[in-house]
Amino acid sequence: MSKTEIDVVTAGFFEAFDNRGGKAADVARIRRLVLPGGVIVKAGPAFTVYTVDEFIEPRQRLLTDGRLVEFSEWETSERTEIAGDIASRFSEYRKSGTLDGEPFEGGGTKTLQFVRTPEGWRIAALAWYDQP
């Protein structure tokens, strides 16, 4: 059951950014998926470390101000290892949308660290790297 629950949390994370078909992205759901003290890191040349709120705020704005539309990202493969109440997942993903009127596609790798809490599995840390 743990793997299925981790799959659901991971899918919920990816779905939080979806604004296709005019639907509102639910970026605020990340507060329910990531522990309050969770760390989110963008790797690569634009290396940045975010708190949960620092991560949510600019993405919420970008996905609701009309600059980024028809956006979605989705997992294309994953490897999950579970040891008791901790788990680690490597995900390959793709994304697409229209940013400032220009269509784009991309992808990369995310690594998610999970812990089992009394409320279920939650993300404790996440890092990602976008392929150039």
Short mmCIF file of C-alpha atoms in Angstrom, two decimals:
data_model
loop_
_atom_site.label_atom_id
_atom_site.label_comp_id
_atom_site.label_asym_id
_atom_site.label_seq_id
_atom_site.Cartn_x
_atom_site.Cartn_y
_atom_site.Cartn_z
CA MET A 1 0.00 0.00 0.00
CA SER A 2 2.87 2.43 0.71
CA LYS A 3 3.98 2.53 -2.93
CA THR A 4 0.42 3.26 -4.06
CA GLU A 5 0.12 6.07 -1.50
CA ILE A 6 3.46 7.56 -2.63
CA ASP A 7 2.27 7.34 -6.25
CA VAL A 8 -0.84 9.35 -5.29
CA VAL A 9 1.17 12.06 -3.49
CA THR A 10 3.58 12.31 -6.43
CA ALA A 11 0.76 12.56 -8.97
CA GLY A 12 -0.86 15.25 -6.81
CA PHE A 13 2.36 17.26 -6.87
CA PHE A 14 2.60 17.16 -10.68
CA GLU A 15 -1.14 17.90 -11.07
CA ALA A 16 -0.89 21.01 -8.86
CA PHE A 17 0.56 23.00 -11.78
CA ASP A 18 -1.96 21.94 -14.45
CA ASN A 19 -3.94 24.83 -15.93
CA ARG A 20 -4.98 23.25 -19.23
CA GLY A 21 -8.39 24.02 -20.63
CA GLY A 22 -8.73 27.16 -18.54
CA LYS A 23 -8.85 25.30 -15.25
CA ALA A 24 -7.17 26.95 -12.28
CA ALA A 25 -3.88 25.42 -11.15
CA ASP A 26 -4.05 24.26 -7.53
CA VAL A 27 -0.52 25.18 -6.48
CA ALA A 28 -1.71 25.72 -2.89
CA ARG A 29 -2.18 21.94 -2.61
CA ILE A 30 1.59 21.72 -2.29
CA ARG A 31 1.15 22.89 1.32
CA ARG A 32 -0.79 19.66 1.95
CA LEU A 33 1.74 17.45 0.15
CA VAL A 34 5.02 18.88 1.50
CA LEU A 35 5.86 19.07 5.19
CA PRO A 36 5.74 22.65 6.54
CA GLY A 37 9.54 22.71 6.97
CA GLY A 38 10.15 20.93 3.66
CA VAL A 39 12.96 22.05 1.39
CA ILE A 40 12.59 22.47 -2.38
CA VAL A 41 15.72 22.92 -4.49
CA LYS A 42 16.22 23.87 -8.13
CA ALA A 43 19.56 22.43 -9.24
CA GLY A 44 21.66 23.53 -12.17
CA PRO A 45 22.95 26.92 -13.16
CA ALA A 46 20.01 28.73 -11.51
CA PHE A 47 20.56 26.93 -8.18
CA THR A 48 17.89 28.06 -5.69
CA VAL A 49 16.70 26.77 -2.32
CA TYR A 50 13.04 27.45 -1.46
CA THR A 51 10.79 27.13 1.54
CA VAL A 52 7.35 25.80 0.67
CA ASP A 53 5.84 29.31 0.54
CA GLU A 54 8.78 30.74 -1.44
CA PHE A 55 8.24 27.99 -4.00
CA ILE A 56 4.45 28.38 -4.24
CA GLU A 57 4.09 32.17 -4.53
CA PRO A 58 5.82 32.84 -7.89
CA ARG A 59 4.35 29.72 -9.47
CA GLN A 60 0.86 30.65 -8.34
CA ARG A 61 1.29 34.07 -9.92
CA LEU A 62 2.78 32.67 -13.16
CA LEU A 63 0.00 30.11 -13.56
CA THR A 64 -2.82 32.60 -12.92
CA ASP A 65 -1.66 35.87 -14.54
CA GLY A 66 -2.04 34.62 -18.12
CA ARG A 67 1.69 34.36 -18.87
CA LEU A 68 1.78 30.55 -18.62
CA VAL A 69 -1.24 28.77 -20.06
CA GLU A 70 -2.12 25.25 -21.15
CA PHE A 71 0.64 24.05 -18.84
CA SER A 72 1.08 20.57 -17.47
CA GLU A 73 3.90 18.35 -16.34
CA TRP A 74 3.81 14.61 -15.87
CA GLU A 75 5.98 11.78 -14.70
CA THR A 76 7.30 9.53 -17.48
CA SER A 77 9.21 7.04 -15.32
CA GLU A 78 10.07 6.53 -11.68
CA ARG A 79 12.11 4.47 -9.28
CA THR A 80 10.90 4.35 -5.68
CA GLU A 81 12.65 2.78 -2.71
CA ILE A 82 10.87 2.41 0.64
CA ALA A 83 12.53 1.61 3.96
CA GLY A 84 10.06 1.58 6.82
CA ASP A 85 8.71 5.12 7.23
CA ILE A 86 11.02 6.80 4.69
CA ALA A 87 11.13 6.63 0.92
CA SER A 88 13.06 8.07 -1.98
CA ARG A 89 11.82 8.51 -5.54
CA PHE A 90 13.59 9.52 -8.75
CA SER A 91 11.20 10.74 -11.42
CA GLU A 92 11.80 11.59 -15.04
CA TYR A 93 9.20 14.06 -16.25
CA ARG A 94 8.03 16.08 -19.21
CA LYS A 95 6.26 19.42 -19.32
CA SER A 96 4.60 21.59 -21.92
CA GLY A 97 2.67 24.81 -22.16
CA THR A 98 2.63 28.28 -23.66
CA LEU A 99 4.76 30.92 -21.95
CA ASP A 100 4.36 34.54 -23.02
CA GLY A 101 2.62 33.38 -26.20
CA GLU A 102 5.36 30.88 -27.17
CA PRO A 103 4.73 27.12 -27.01
CA PHE A 104 7.42 25.11 -25.25
CA GLU A 105 8.23 21.58 -24.14
CA GLY A 106 10.85 20.31 -21.77
CA GLY A 107 11.66 17.79 -19.14
CA GLY A 108 14.05 16.77 -16.47
CA THR A 109 14.53 14.81 -13.28
CA LYS A 110 13.01 15.24 -9.83
CA THR A 111 14.05 13.50 -6.65
CA LEU A 112 11.55 13.38 -3.82
CA GLN A 113 12.18 12.32 -0.24
CA PHE A 114 9.10 11.08 1.64
CA VAL A 115 8.27 10.37 5.27
CA ARG A 116 5.25 8.57 6.65
CA THR A 117 3.41 10.87 9.06
CA PRO A 118 0.30 10.14 11.14
CA GLU A 119 -1.66 11.71 8.24
CA GLY A 120 0.06 9.57 5.57
CA TRP A 121 3.04 9.99 3.28
CA ARG A 122 4.34 13.55 2.79
CA ILE A 123 7.23 15.06 0.85
CA ALA A 124 10.06 16.14 3.16
CA ALA A 125 12.37 17.40 0.41
CA LEU A 126 12.33 17.76 -3.35
CA ALA A 127 15.03 18.71 -5.84
CA TRP A 128 14.78 19.03 -9.59
CA TYR A 129 16.94 19.55 -12.62
CA ASP A 130 15.54 20.67 -15.98
CA GLN A 131 17.26 19.27 -19.05
CA PRO A 132 18.74 22.05 -21.20
#
